[in-house]
Coordinates of C-alpha atoms and ligand atoms in Angstrom, one line a residue:
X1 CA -33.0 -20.2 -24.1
X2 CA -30.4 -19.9 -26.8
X3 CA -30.5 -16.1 -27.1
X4 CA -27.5 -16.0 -25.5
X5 CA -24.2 -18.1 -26.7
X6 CA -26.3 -20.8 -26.3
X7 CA -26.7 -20.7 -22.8
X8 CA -28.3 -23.1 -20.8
X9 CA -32.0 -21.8 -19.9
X10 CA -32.2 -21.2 -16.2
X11 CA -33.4 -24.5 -14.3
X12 CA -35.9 -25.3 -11.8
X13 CA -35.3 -24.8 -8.4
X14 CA -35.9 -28.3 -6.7
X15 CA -38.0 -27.7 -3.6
X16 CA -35.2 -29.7 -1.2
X17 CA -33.8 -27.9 1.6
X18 CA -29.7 -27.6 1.8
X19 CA -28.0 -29.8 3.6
X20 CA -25.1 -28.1 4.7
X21 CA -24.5 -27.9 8.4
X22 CA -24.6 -24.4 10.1
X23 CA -21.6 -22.6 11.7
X24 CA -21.6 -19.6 13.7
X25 CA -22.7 -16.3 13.0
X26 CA -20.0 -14.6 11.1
X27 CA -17.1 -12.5 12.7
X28 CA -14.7 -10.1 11.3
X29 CA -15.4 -6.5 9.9
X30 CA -18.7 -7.1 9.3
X31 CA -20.4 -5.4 12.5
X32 CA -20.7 -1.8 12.3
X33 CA -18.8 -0.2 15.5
X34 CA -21.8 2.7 15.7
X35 CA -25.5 3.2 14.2
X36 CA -26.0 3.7 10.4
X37 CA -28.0 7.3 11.2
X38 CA -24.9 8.7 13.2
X39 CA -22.4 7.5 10.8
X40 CA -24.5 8.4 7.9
X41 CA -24.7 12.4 9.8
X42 CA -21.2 12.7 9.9
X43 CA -20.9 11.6 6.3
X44 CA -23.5 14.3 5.0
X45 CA -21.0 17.0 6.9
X46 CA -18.5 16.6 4.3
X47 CA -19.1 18.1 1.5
X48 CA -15.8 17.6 0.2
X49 CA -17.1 13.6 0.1
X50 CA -21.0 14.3 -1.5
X51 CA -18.9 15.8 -4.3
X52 CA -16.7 12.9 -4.4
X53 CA -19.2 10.1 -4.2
X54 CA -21.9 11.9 -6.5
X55 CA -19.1 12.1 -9.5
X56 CA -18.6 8.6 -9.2
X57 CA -21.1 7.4 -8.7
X58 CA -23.0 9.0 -12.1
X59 CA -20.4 8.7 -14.2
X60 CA -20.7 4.8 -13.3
X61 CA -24.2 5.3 -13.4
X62 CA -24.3 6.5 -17.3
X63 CA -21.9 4.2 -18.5
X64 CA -23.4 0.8 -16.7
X65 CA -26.8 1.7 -18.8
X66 CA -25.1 2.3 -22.4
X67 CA -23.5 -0.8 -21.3
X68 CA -26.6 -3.2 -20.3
X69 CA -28.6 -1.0 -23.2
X70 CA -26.4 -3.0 -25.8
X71 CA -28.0 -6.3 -25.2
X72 CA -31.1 -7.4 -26.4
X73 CA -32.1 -10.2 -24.2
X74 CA -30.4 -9.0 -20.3
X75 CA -33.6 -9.7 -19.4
X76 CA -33.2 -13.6 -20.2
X77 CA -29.5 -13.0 -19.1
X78 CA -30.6 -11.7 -15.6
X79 CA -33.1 -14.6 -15.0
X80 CA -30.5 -17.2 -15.8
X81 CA -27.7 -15.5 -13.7
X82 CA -30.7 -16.0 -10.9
X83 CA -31.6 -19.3 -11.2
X84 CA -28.5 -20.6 -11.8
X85 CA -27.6 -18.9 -8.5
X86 CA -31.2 -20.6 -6.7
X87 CA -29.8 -24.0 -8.1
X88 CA -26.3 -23.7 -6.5
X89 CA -27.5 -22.5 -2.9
X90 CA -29.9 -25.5 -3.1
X91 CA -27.2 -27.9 -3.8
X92 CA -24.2 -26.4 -2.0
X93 CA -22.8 -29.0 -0.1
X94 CA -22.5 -31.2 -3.5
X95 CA -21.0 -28.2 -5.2
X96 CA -18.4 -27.9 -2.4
X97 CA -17.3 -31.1 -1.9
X98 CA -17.0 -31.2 -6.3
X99 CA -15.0 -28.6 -5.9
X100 CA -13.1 -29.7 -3.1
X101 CA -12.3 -33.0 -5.0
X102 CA -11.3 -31.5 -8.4
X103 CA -8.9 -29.0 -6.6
X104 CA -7.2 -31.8 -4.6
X105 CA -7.4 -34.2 -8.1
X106 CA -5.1 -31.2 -9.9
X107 CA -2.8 -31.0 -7.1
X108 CA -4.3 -28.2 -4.6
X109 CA -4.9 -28.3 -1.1
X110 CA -8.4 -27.4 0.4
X111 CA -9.0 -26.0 3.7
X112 CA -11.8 -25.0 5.7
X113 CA -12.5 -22.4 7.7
X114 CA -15.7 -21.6 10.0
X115 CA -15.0 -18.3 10.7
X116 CA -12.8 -15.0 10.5
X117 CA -10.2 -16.2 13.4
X118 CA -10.1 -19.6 12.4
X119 CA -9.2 -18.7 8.3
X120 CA -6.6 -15.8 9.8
X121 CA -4.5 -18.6 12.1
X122 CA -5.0 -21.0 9.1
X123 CA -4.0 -18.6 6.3
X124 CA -1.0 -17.1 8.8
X125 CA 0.3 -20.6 9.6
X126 CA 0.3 -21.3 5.7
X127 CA 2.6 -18.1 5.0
X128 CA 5.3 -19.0 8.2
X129 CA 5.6 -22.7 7.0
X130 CA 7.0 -20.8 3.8
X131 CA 9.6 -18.4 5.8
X132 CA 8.2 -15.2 4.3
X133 CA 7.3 -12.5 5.7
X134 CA 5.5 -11.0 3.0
X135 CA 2.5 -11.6 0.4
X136 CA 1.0 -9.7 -2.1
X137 CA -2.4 -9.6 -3.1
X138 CA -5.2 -9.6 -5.4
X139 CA -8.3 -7.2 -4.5
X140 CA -10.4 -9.3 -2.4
X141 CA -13.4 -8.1 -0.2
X142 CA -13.3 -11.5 1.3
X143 CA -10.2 -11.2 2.9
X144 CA -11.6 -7.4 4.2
X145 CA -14.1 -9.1 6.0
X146 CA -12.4 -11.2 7.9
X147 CA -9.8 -8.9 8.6
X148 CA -6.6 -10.7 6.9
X149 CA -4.3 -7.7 6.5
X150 CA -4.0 -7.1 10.1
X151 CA -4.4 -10.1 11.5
X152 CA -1.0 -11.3 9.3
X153 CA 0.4 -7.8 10.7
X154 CA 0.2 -8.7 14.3
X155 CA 2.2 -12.1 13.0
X156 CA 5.2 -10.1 11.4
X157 CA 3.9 -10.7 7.9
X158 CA 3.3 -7.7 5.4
X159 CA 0.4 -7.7 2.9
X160 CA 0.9 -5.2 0.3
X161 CA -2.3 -4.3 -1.7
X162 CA -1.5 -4.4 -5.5
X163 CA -4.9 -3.2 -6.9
X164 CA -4.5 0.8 -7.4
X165 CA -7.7 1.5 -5.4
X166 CA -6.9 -0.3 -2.4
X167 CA -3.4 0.3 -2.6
X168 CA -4.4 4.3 -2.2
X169 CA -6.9 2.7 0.4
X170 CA -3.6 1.5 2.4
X171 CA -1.1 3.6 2.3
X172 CA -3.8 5.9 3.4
X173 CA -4.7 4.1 6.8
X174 CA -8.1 3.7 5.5
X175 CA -11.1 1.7 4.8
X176 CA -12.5 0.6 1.5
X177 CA -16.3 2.2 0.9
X178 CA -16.8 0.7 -2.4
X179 CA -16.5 -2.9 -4.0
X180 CA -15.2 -2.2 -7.0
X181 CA -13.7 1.5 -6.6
X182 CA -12.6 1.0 -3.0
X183 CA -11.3 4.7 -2.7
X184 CA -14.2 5.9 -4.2
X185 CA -14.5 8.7 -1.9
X186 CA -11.3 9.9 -2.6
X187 CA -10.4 12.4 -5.6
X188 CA -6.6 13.0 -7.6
X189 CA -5.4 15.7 -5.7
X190 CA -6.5 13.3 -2.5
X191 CA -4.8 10.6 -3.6
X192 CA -1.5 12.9 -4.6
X193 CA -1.2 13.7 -1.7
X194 CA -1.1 10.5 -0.3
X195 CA 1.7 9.2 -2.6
X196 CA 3.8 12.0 -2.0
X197 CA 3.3 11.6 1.7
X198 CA 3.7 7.8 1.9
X199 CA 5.6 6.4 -1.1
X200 CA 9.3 6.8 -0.2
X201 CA 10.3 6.0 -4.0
X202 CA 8.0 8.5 -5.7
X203 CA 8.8 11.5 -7.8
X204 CA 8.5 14.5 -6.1
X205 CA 7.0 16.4 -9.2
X206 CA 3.7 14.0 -9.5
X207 CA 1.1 15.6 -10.6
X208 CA -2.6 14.2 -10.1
X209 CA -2.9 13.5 -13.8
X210 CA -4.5 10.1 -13.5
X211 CA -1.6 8.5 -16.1
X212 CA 0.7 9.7 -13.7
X213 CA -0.7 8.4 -10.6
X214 CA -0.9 5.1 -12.2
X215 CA 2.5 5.0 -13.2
X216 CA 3.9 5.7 -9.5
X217 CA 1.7 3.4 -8.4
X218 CA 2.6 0.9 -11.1
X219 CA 6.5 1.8 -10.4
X220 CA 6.7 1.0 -7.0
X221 CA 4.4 -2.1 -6.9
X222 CA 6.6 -3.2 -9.6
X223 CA 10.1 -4.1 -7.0
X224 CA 6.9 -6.1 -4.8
X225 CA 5.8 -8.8 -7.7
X226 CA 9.6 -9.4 -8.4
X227 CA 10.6 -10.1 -5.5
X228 CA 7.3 -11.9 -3.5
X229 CA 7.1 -15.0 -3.1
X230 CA 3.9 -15.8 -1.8
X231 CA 0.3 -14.6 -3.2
X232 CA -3.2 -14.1 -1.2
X233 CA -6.0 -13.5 -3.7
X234 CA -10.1 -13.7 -3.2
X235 CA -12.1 -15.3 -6.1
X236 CA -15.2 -14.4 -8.0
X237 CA -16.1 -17.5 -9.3
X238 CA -15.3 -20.9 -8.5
X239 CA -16.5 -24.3 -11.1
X240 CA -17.5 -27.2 -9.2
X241 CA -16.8 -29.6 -12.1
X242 CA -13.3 -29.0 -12.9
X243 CA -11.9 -27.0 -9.7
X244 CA -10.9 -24.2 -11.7
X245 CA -10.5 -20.7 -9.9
X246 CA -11.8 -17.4 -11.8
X247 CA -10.4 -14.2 -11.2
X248 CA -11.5 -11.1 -13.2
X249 CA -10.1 -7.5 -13.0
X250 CA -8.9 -4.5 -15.1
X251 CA -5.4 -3.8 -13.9
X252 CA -3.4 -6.5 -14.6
X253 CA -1.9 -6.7 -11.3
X254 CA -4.2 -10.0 -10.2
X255 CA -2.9 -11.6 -13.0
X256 CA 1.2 -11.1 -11.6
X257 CA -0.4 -12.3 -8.1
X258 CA -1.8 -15.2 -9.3
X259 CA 1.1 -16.4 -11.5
X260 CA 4.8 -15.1 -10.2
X261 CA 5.0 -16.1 -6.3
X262 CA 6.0 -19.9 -5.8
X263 CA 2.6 -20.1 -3.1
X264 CA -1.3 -18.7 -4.1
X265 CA -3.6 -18.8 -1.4
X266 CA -7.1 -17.9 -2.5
X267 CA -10.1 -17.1 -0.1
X268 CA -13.2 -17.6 -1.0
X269 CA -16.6 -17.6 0.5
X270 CA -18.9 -20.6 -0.3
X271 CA -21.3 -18.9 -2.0
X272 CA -19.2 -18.3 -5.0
X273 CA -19.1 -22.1 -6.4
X274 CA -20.8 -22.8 -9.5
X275 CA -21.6 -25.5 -11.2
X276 CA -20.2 -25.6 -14.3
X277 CA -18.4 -24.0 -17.4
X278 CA -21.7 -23.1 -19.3
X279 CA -22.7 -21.2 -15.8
X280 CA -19.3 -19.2 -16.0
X281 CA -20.6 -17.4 -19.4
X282 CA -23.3 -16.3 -18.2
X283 CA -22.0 -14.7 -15.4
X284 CA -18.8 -13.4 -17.6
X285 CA -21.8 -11.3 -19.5
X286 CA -23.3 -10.5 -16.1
X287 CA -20.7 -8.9 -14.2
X288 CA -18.4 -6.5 -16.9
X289 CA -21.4 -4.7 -18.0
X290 CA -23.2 -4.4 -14.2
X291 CA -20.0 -2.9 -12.8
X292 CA -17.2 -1.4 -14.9
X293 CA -19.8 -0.9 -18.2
X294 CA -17.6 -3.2 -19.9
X295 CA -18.4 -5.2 -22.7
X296 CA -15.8 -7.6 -21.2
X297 CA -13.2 -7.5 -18.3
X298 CA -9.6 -6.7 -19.5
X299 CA -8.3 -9.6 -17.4
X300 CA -10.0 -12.9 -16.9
X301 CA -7.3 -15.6 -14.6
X302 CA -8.5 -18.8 -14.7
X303 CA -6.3 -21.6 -13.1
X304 CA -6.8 -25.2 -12.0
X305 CA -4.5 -26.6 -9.1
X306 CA -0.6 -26.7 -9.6
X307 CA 0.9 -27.3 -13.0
X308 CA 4.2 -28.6 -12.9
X309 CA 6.6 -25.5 -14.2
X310 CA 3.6 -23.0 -14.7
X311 CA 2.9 -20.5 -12.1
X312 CA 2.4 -21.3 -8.2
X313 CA 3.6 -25.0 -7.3
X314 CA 1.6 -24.7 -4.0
X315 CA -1.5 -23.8 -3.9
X316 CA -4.2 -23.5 -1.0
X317 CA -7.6 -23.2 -0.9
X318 CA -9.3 -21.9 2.1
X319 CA -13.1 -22.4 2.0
X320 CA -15.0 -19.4 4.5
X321 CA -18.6 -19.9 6.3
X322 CA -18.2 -16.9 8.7
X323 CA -22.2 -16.9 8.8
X324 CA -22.3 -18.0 5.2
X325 CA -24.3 -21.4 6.5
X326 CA -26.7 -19.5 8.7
X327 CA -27.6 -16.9 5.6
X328 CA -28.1 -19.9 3.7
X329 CA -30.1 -21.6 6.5
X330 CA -32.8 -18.4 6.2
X331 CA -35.1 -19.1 3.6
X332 CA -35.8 -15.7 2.9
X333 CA -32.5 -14.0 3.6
X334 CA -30.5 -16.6 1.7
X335 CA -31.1 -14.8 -1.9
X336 CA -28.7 -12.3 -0.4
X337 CA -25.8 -15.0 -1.5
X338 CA -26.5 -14.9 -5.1
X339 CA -24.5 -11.4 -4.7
X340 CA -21.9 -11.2 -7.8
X341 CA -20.2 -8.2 -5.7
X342 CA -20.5 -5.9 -9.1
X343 CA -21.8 -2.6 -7.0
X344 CA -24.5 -1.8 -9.5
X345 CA -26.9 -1.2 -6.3
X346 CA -24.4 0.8 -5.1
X347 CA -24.0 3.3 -7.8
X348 CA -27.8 3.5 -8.5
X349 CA -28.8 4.0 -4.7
X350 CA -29.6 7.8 -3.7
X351 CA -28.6 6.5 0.2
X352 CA -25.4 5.3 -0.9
X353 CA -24.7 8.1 -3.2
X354 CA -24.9 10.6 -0.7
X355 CA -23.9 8.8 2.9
X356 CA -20.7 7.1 1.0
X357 CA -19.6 3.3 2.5
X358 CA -17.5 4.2 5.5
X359 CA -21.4 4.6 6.9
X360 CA -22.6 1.4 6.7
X361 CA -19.3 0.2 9.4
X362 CA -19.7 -3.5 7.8
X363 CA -17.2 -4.2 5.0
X364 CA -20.3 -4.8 2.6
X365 CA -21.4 -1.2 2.1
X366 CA -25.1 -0.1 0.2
X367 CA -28.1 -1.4 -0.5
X368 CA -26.4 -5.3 -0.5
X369 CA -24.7 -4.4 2.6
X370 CA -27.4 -3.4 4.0
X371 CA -28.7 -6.8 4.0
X372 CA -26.1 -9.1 3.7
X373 CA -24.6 -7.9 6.8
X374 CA -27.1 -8.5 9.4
X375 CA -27.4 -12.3 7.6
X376 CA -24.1 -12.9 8.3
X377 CA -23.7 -11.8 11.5
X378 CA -27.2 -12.0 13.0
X379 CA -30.2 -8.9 12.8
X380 CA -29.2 -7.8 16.2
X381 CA -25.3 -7.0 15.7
X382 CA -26.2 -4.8 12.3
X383 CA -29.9 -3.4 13.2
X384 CA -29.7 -0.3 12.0
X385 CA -28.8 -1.3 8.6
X386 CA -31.7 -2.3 7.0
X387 CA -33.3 0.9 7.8
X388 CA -30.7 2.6 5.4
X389 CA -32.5 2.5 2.5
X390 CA -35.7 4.7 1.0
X391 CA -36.7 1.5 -0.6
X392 CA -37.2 2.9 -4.0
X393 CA -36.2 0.0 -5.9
X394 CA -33.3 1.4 -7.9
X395 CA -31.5 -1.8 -6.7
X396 CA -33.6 -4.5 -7.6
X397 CA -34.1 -2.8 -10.8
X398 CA -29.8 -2.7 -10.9
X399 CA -29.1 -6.2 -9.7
X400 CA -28.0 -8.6 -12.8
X401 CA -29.0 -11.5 -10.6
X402 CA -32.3 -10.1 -9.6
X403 CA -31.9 -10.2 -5.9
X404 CA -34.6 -8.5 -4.3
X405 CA -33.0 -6.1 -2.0
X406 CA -36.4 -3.8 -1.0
X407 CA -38.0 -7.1 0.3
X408 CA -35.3 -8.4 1.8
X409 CA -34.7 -5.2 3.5
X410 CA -38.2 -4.9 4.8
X411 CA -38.2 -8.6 5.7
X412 CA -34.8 -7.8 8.1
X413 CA -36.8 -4.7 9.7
X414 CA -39.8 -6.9 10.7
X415 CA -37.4 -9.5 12.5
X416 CA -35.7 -7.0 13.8
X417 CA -38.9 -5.0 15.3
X418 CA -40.3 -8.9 16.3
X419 CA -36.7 -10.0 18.0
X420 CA -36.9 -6.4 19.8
X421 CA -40.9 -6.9 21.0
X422 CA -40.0 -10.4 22.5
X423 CA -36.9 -9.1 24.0
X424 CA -38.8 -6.2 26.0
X425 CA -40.7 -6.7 29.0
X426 CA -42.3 -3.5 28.5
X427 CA -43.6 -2.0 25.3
X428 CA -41.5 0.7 23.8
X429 CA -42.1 3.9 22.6
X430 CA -43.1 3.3 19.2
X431 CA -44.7 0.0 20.0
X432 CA -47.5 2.5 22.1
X433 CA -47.8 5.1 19.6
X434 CA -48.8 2.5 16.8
X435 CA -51.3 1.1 19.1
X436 CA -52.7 4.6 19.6
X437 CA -52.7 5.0 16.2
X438 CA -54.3 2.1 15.6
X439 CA -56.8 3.0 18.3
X440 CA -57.2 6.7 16.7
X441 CA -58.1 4.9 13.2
X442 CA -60.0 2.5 14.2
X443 CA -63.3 4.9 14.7
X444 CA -64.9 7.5 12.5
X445 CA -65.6 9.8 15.3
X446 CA -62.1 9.7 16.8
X447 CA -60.1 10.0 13.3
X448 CA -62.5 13.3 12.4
X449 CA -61.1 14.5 16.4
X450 CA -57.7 13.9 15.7
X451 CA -57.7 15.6 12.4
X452 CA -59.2 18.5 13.8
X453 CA -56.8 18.4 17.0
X454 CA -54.5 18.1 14.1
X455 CA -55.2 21.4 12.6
X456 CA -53.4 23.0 15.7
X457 CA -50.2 22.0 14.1
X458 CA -50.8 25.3 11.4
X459 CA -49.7 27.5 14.4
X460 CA -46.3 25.8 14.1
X461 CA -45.9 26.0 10.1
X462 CA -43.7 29.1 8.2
X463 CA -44.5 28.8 4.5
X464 CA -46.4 25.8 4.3
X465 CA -43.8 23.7 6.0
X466 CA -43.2 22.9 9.4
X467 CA -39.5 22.5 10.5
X468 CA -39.2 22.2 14.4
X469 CA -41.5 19.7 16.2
X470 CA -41.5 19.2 20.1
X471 CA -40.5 16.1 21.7
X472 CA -41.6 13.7 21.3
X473 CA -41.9 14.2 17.2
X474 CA -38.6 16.3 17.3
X475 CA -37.0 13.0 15.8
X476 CA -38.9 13.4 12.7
X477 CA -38.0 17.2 12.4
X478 CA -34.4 16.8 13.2
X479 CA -33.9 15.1 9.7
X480 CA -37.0 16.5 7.5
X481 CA -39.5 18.9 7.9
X482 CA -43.6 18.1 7.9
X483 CA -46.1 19.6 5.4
X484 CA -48.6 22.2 7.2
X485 CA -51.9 20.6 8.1
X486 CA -54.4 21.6 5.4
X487 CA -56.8 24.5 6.7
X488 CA -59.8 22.2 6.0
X489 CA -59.9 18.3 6.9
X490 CA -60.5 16.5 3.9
X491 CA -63.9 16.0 5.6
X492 CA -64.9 19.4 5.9
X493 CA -64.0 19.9 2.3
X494 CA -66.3 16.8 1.4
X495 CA -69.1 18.2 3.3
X496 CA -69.0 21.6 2.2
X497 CA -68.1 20.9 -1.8
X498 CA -71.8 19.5 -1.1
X499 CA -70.1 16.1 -2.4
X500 CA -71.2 14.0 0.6
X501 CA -75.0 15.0 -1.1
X502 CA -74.3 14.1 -4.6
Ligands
LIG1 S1 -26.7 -7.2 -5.0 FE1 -26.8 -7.4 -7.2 S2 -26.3 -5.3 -7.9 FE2 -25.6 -5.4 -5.8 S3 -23.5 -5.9 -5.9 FE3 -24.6 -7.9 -5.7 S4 -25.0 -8.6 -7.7 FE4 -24.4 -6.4 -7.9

């Protein structure tokens, strides 16, 4: 395939299982604290937010497909970004301990960590043997998950968030509900507020002109670079062959994290090795144009261990399952992994776009949230989210790695309904309403009666729509209304068109 830069054209996927060992379920801020449809209610109250997210989220929307619309074979890019991704998960264990070697080979040190708590002690431990009490860091939903910014607060150390988004994100005491715009649901006057209220240094006059807002921002992260001396930063891309770390943002500020503190500790989920250099270009088409709708990223970090009077002189590596192993051990589920965390799905998904992220309680909001959540952490702990979705596709169609998010969400809800069946002893509700339906449909005669006993239903309807339903169908009505029966069954209608004769 040498449509693209020459490429390499996307490989077979060799039928052997992987042979990486499985650790537990993964930990952290992954498990939603409540339900997706009572989260997802509350959301829909604030109107303030719908406006918020559905600005965004458009504007994103637009951009991404003048963006993708540039390229003539994103097709043949997509299906090499997915199979290059199939090859890796095949073959991760070899990939990992590559990478492991090459990063020790160039001077770094490689850890491993099988879950949240273990990574936190680890990556705690690492900052104390340098007697700071401080780090700054790069954006990294890795670290999010597993909860780093508060486990390192309980310890006396202070992570201070230099990417704009989730530096509004902290100094407002709140949660991230977007990968890539992380205060997403926020809007300027919001986030003037929240600088006048929580940066002691700031100009009192600040308007929420967003130059403005950058530059307080930009002023007082300024005295934090100078003066840290240890860095925490996630990755996006990580090559097996050489051991060379990829970071790519827009701000610049990853860039002064990853080169002025004496110590970098990067985080990084397995998933995110890759073979080789040739695999990196693809992906460095993929990603710019799926989520910022750029042609490319304004800042691309690359870095291979420690060199000698250049940058960091101690670098760590800390390697994260957190239920990484036991995703990858699911045939099915495992495509989830190939996730290159750009937040297309996001912005194209109408749940997403009205419900916002904070919803979806895991760190991984939307549509890939919605399944790569209950991977990691087990159907049970996250079952309401893949209900979250109206399965329209808009995802699948979104993904630059083609991950097919509609079957992997229905594939989630049938393990889900088959762990709940064998964990009953007796048949729930729904369970005996589809075998009454069943029942009901299974005979001529008894579909015609319950059609007809159907028909009562028009008593209930005003204008063709029926809005209140009683219990037990009052679940269905609380959320959306039910057309009116028809006054004639389609089988009256057949027999009295005279079409049954004809
Ligand atoms: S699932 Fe696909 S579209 Fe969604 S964030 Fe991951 S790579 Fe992007």
């Amino acid at each position: 395939m040498s449509t693209f830069l020459g490429m390499p054209a996307p490989r077979a996927v060799p039928a052997a299982p992987p042979a990486v060992p499985v650790a537990p379920r993964g930990v952290g801020h992954l498990r939603a604290s409540e339900p997706f449809p009572v989260a997802a209610r509350r959301a829909l109250a604030d109107s303030q937010l719908r406006r918020n997210l559905g600005k965004a989220t458009a504007t994103i929307r637009a951009k991404r497909a003048a963006a993708v619309a540039e390229l003539p074979d994103w097709e043949e890019l997509r299906e090499a970004g997915q199979a290059i991704k199939a090859q890796t998960m095949r073959h991760l264990d070899g990939y990992l301990e590559q990478l492991e070697t090459q990063v020790r080979a160039r001077g770094g040190t490689v850890h491993w960590a099988r879950d949240a708590a273990e990574a936190n002690e680890l990556i705690t431990g690492l900052i104390q043997a340098t007697g700071s009490h401080a780090a700054v860091k790069v954006k990294s939903m890795v670290t999010d998950e597993i909860g780093l910014n508060d486990a390192l607060a309980a310890a006396g150390i202070r992570a201070q968030e230099t990417d704009l988004a989730e530096l509004i994100v902290q100094l407002g005491g709140d949660r991230p509900s977007h990968f890539l715009v992380p205060a997403i649901h926020r809007n300027r006057e919001e986030i003037r507020e929240i600088f006048l209220r929580e940066m002691g240094d700031v100009d009192p006059g600040l308007t929420d002109n967003p130059a403005a807002l950058a530059e307080a921002a930009r002023l007082h992260l300024r005295r934090e670079f100078l003066s840290a001396t240890v860095g925490i930063s996630g990755v996006n891309f990580a090559i097996a062959e050489t051991g060379t770390l990829c970071v790519v943002e827009s701000e610049g500020n990853g860039r002064m994290c990853l080169t002025l503190p004496k110590t970098l500790i990067t985080v990084m989920g397995i998933e995110k090795v890759i073979p080789s250099w040739r695999d990196l270009g693809v992906f460095l088409q993929l990603l710019p144009r799926s989520s910022t709708a750029e042609r490319m990223n304004p800042y691309t970090s690359m870095w291979t261990g420690v060199t000698p009077g250049d940058g960091p002189q101690e670098f760590h590596l800390v390697l994260l399952d957190n239920g990484r192993t036991a995703a990858l051990a699911d045939q099915t589920g495992r495509q989830a992994l190939h996730c290159i965390r750009c937040s297309a799905c996001l912005n194209v998904c109408p749940v997403y776009e009205r419900t916002g992220g904070h919803a979806y309680g895991s760190v991984y909001p939307g549509p890939i949230g919605a399944v790569l959540s209950p991977l990691l952490t087990g159907v049970e702990d996250n079952a309401s989210l893949p209900y979250a979705s109206s399965l329209c596709g808009a995802c699948y169609d979104a993904c630059p790695v083609k991950i097919d998010i509609p079957s992997l969400l229905v594939y989630l809800r049938a393990r889900h309904v088959e762990e709940a069946r064998s964990a009953r002893r007796v048949p729930s509700a729904e369970a005996v309403a589809m075998a009454a339906a069943s029942w009901v449909m299974a005979d001529p005669r008894r579909y015609g009666a319950a059609q007809q006993a159907g028909r009562a239903g028009r008593a209930l309807s005003r204008g063709g729509r029926i809005r209140t339903l009683p219990p037990p169908l009052s679940g269905w009505t609380q959320a959306r209304d039910v057309p009116a029966p028809p006054a004639r069954t389609f089988r009256q209608w057949w027999r009295e068109s005279g079409r049954a004769r004809s």
